[in-house]
Amino acid sequence: MTNRVINFYAGPAGLPLPALERAKEELLDFAGSGMSVMEISHRAKEYDAVHEEALALVRELMGLPANYKVLLLQGGAHLAFGMIPLNLLRGGRKADYILTGNWAEKAYKEAKLVGGENVRVGASTKDEKYARLPKAGEYKIGTDSSFVHFTSNNTVEGTQFKAFPKTDKPYICDMSSDIMWRPFDVSNFGIIYAGAQKNLGPSGVTLVIIRDDVLEMCEAQDLPSYLRFKLHAEKNSLYNTPPCFGIYILRNVLAYNKSIGGLKAIEANNLKKGELLYGCIDKHAGFFKPFVTEKADRSMMNVDFFLPTEALTDTFVKEAKKNNMVGLKGYRDVGGIRASTYNAVTVDNVKTLVSFMEEFVKKNG
Amino acid sequence: MTNRVINFYAGPAGLPLPALERAKEELLDFAGSGMSVMEISHRAKEYDAVHEEALALVRELMGLPANYKVLLLQGGAHLAFGMIPLNLLRGGRKADYILTGNWAEKAYKEAKLVGGENVRVGASTKDEKYARLPKAGEYKIGTDSSFVHFTSNNTVEGTQFKAFPKTDKPYICDMSSDIMWRPFDVSNFGIIYAGAQKNLGPSGVTLVIIRDDVLEMCEAQDLPSYLRFKLHAEKNSLYNTPPCFGIYILRNVLAYNKSIGGLKAIEANNLKKGELLYGCIDKHAGFFKPFVTEKADRSMMNVDFFLPTEALTDTFVKEAKKNNMVGLKGYRDVGGIRASTYNAVTVDNVKTLVSFMEEFVKKNG
């Protein structure tokens, strides 16, 4: 038996064991081909079947309408931060960026490099260390804005949009850290993008979902080819050699997600996990202090909380590790504890953490 | 026993079996971490060891002097085609591109998008369908040129520079399809780049080797961050989440290459493979017709040849497959047969192909 730990890393993060076991089983001989999936030409029928299945599973699990294209690219959210303004903020188009954390700020700064004055702040809670999301009255979206960019889940700060910002402009959304955490209506989204390494698969694959009318706005014939969304869409993400093995693992993860009941079942698990973990934090409010100030904004993917002292925080991380749980140290700018509870973290995993927390309070509270 | 085929694909291509076996063995539990290497934070010590070892192995195997940086990026040669002019062809700098095939043309076209008139053709054998490389007198490198770009091995056409173009300008070189096929002196190279999926590992990793003085010329503060070589160099390729699993496989491949004697041993194998394969083609010159017109230009990585008829070509590919050899169909623009014999293809693999070719001539010649 393999000794597996409980993985609370913020990304790259744990993947469903059956998806990995499937990969292990056929690592030297994929589908009777006599090759690893990473040794097969991306133009060969064996890889093509994987590629098409991965794209179809994204479409099926998210319930994407026919007017959306699904792309599987490289470079992570970071490259997408640049590709979005390079493709869309042309001809004087303007966009409003909602600043809700470390990653939202990065997206904004990258867009500013390309769009300059045309990239504006549509709302920000920076003054409150991003410990909550903007409230309804705090948005200032220009009537001349073509897009509103936001980050659906803030990995560092542990906030998450349950309801999306109210605006009649198309959303461009970085969903890297909560894509497919639940079913939702995509129709207001112009672009959804996500690095795979939290909820979808290994690092090195970027999922980009783009609505046809927004794709048509990408006039970028003067950009280097790799940076053009439209070209990737026309070539079905096979313009150049895709990250075949990463896409294969993503396929395995999504096939597993489908097998356990799709996003509805995953949402139920995620809500249960949040209830258990935040329940424990709230129960011991004198000991555990959440970073996020508004309960409604709490993330079901990244749970940030503090212990009474830094010494206790260190002890918590070390003791957890002895109890087979890794990745709990908070992000450097926030400190404390961060438990990342992406889709692959099970309800039982969270129960184990909560039991550990209860014990920890008993001993140290 | 796993049934493995002999893999002559042009890329993604075969990898050394021991590198894959190592990956299979520890796919669910890397180095006693209780996680797959693809589930570990890229800031964790377990991944860091892999990252550093991969970089060090590139340096060691290629004998890189201290004034070179090694980067491990994403996006393949295609993204590098754009990043090179975006980073370097600024302030009116000029470059000459040597056109020797399909991929060299792509690199040139991408550079033109950024550099316009400042990107020039330094030599071309397009009129001869790229069936040979330019000869000494055919180069026209501007005295005002900052760089000479060339493609060291032409995957589609099957030509390969054994001696590099004569010029006093720094080389920028796409070595995607023959990197590490032999030892060579890097000192004239400003940038060497290579998609991993031929000689190094799986697709989704791009190796970029850049000389310090050339790195200093990359003034690109206004470019989206991911596109800046300098930033990646400053952050040791950890500015953003790297393609961890791909880098891990690359590490496995390079560690294996080192274990069998490094690039000297690999060169000896490659020369032997070339001798066997071209020997057979030349022996049956009435039956097999090489695409490349100059013997000196023949690639040791991609061997293109024609059979007397298209029907025989089809039969050859089908019969080879029955004999456990895949990937032999020529590239669509060239036709015929292409046997890609990258580092992972063994001398014995090539002997098997040559025996098959001998039999094929006997039956059909």
mmCIF file of C-alpha atoms in Angstrom, chain A residues 100-102 129-133 152-162 177 278 290-305 331 334 337-340:
data_model
loop_
_atom_site.group_PDB
_atom_site.id
_atom_site.type_symbol
_atom_site.label_atom_id
_atom_site.label_comp_id
_atom_site.label_asym_id
_atom_site.label_seq_id
_atom_site.Cartn_x
_atom_site.Cartn_y
_atom_site.Cartn_z
ATOM 1 C CA THR A 100 -10.045 41.527 -4.232
ATOM 2 C CA GLY A 101 -6.638 40.084 -3.527
ATOM 3 C CA ASN A 102 -3.109 39.236 -4.492
ATOM 4 C CA LYS A 129 -6.254 43.895 3.352
ATOM 5 C CA TYR A 130 -8.729 42.190 1.030
ATOM 6 C CA ALA A 131 -10.323 40.531 4.061
ATOM 7 C CA ARG A 132 -13.755 40.899 2.443
ATOM 8 C CA LEU A 133 -15.251 41.318 -1.023
ATOM 9 C CA SER A 152 -13.881 34.325 -8.427
ATOM 10 C CA ASN A 153 -11.897 32.873 -5.526
ATOM 11 C CA ASN A 154 -9.020 34.602 -3.798
ATOM 12 C CA THR A 155 -6.524 31.871 -3.005
ATOM 13 C CA VAL A 156 -4.363 33.939 -0.705
ATOM 14 C CA GLU A 157 -7.053 35.750 1.283
ATOM 15 C CA GLY A 158 -9.714 33.046 1.315
ATOM 16 C CA THR A 159 -12.659 34.978 -0.090
ATOM 17 C CA GLN A 160 -14.984 33.705 -2.786
ATOM 18 C CA PHE A 161 -17.798 35.260 -4.815
ATOM 19 C CA LYS A 162 -20.951 33.224 -4.183
ATOM 20 C CA SER A 177 -8.741 28.346 -7.666
ATOM 21 C CA TYR A 278 -15.804 26.981 9.485
ATOM 22 C CA PRO A 290 -10.685 33.749 10.655
ATOM 23 C CA PHE A 291 -8.892 36.165 8.320
ATOM 24 C CA VAL A 292 -12.043 36.941 6.344
ATOM 25 C CA THR A 293 -14.311 39.454 8.071
ATOM 26 C CA GLU A 294 -17.608 38.707 6.301
ATOM 27 C CA LYS A 295 -19.092 35.228 6.670
ATOM 28 C CA ALA A 296 -20.838 35.510 3.297
ATOM 29 C CA ASP A 297 -17.471 35.997 1.581
ATOM 30 C CA ARG A 298 -15.776 32.919 3.040
ATOM 31 C CA SER A 299 -14.140 30.697 0.481
ATOM 32 C CA MET A 300 -15.054 27.013 0.260
ATOM 33 C CA MET A 301 -11.628 26.417 -1.332
ATOM 34 C CA ASN A 302 -9.102 28.231 0.885
ATOM 35 C CA VAL A 303 -9.779 28.582 4.592
ATOM 36 C CA ASP A 304 -7.489 31.119 6.302
ATOM 37 C CA PHE A 305 -7.371 31.408 10.069
ATOM 38 C CA TYR A 331 0.687 32.372 2.569
ATOM 39 C CA VAL A 334 -1.187 36.671 5.406
ATOM 40 C CA ILE A 337 -2.987 28.711 8.685
ATOM 41 C CA ARG A 338 -4.440 28.141 5.247
ATOM 42 C CA ALA A 339 -6.274 24.919 4.552
ATOM 43 C CA SER A 340 -6.902 24.598 0.841
#
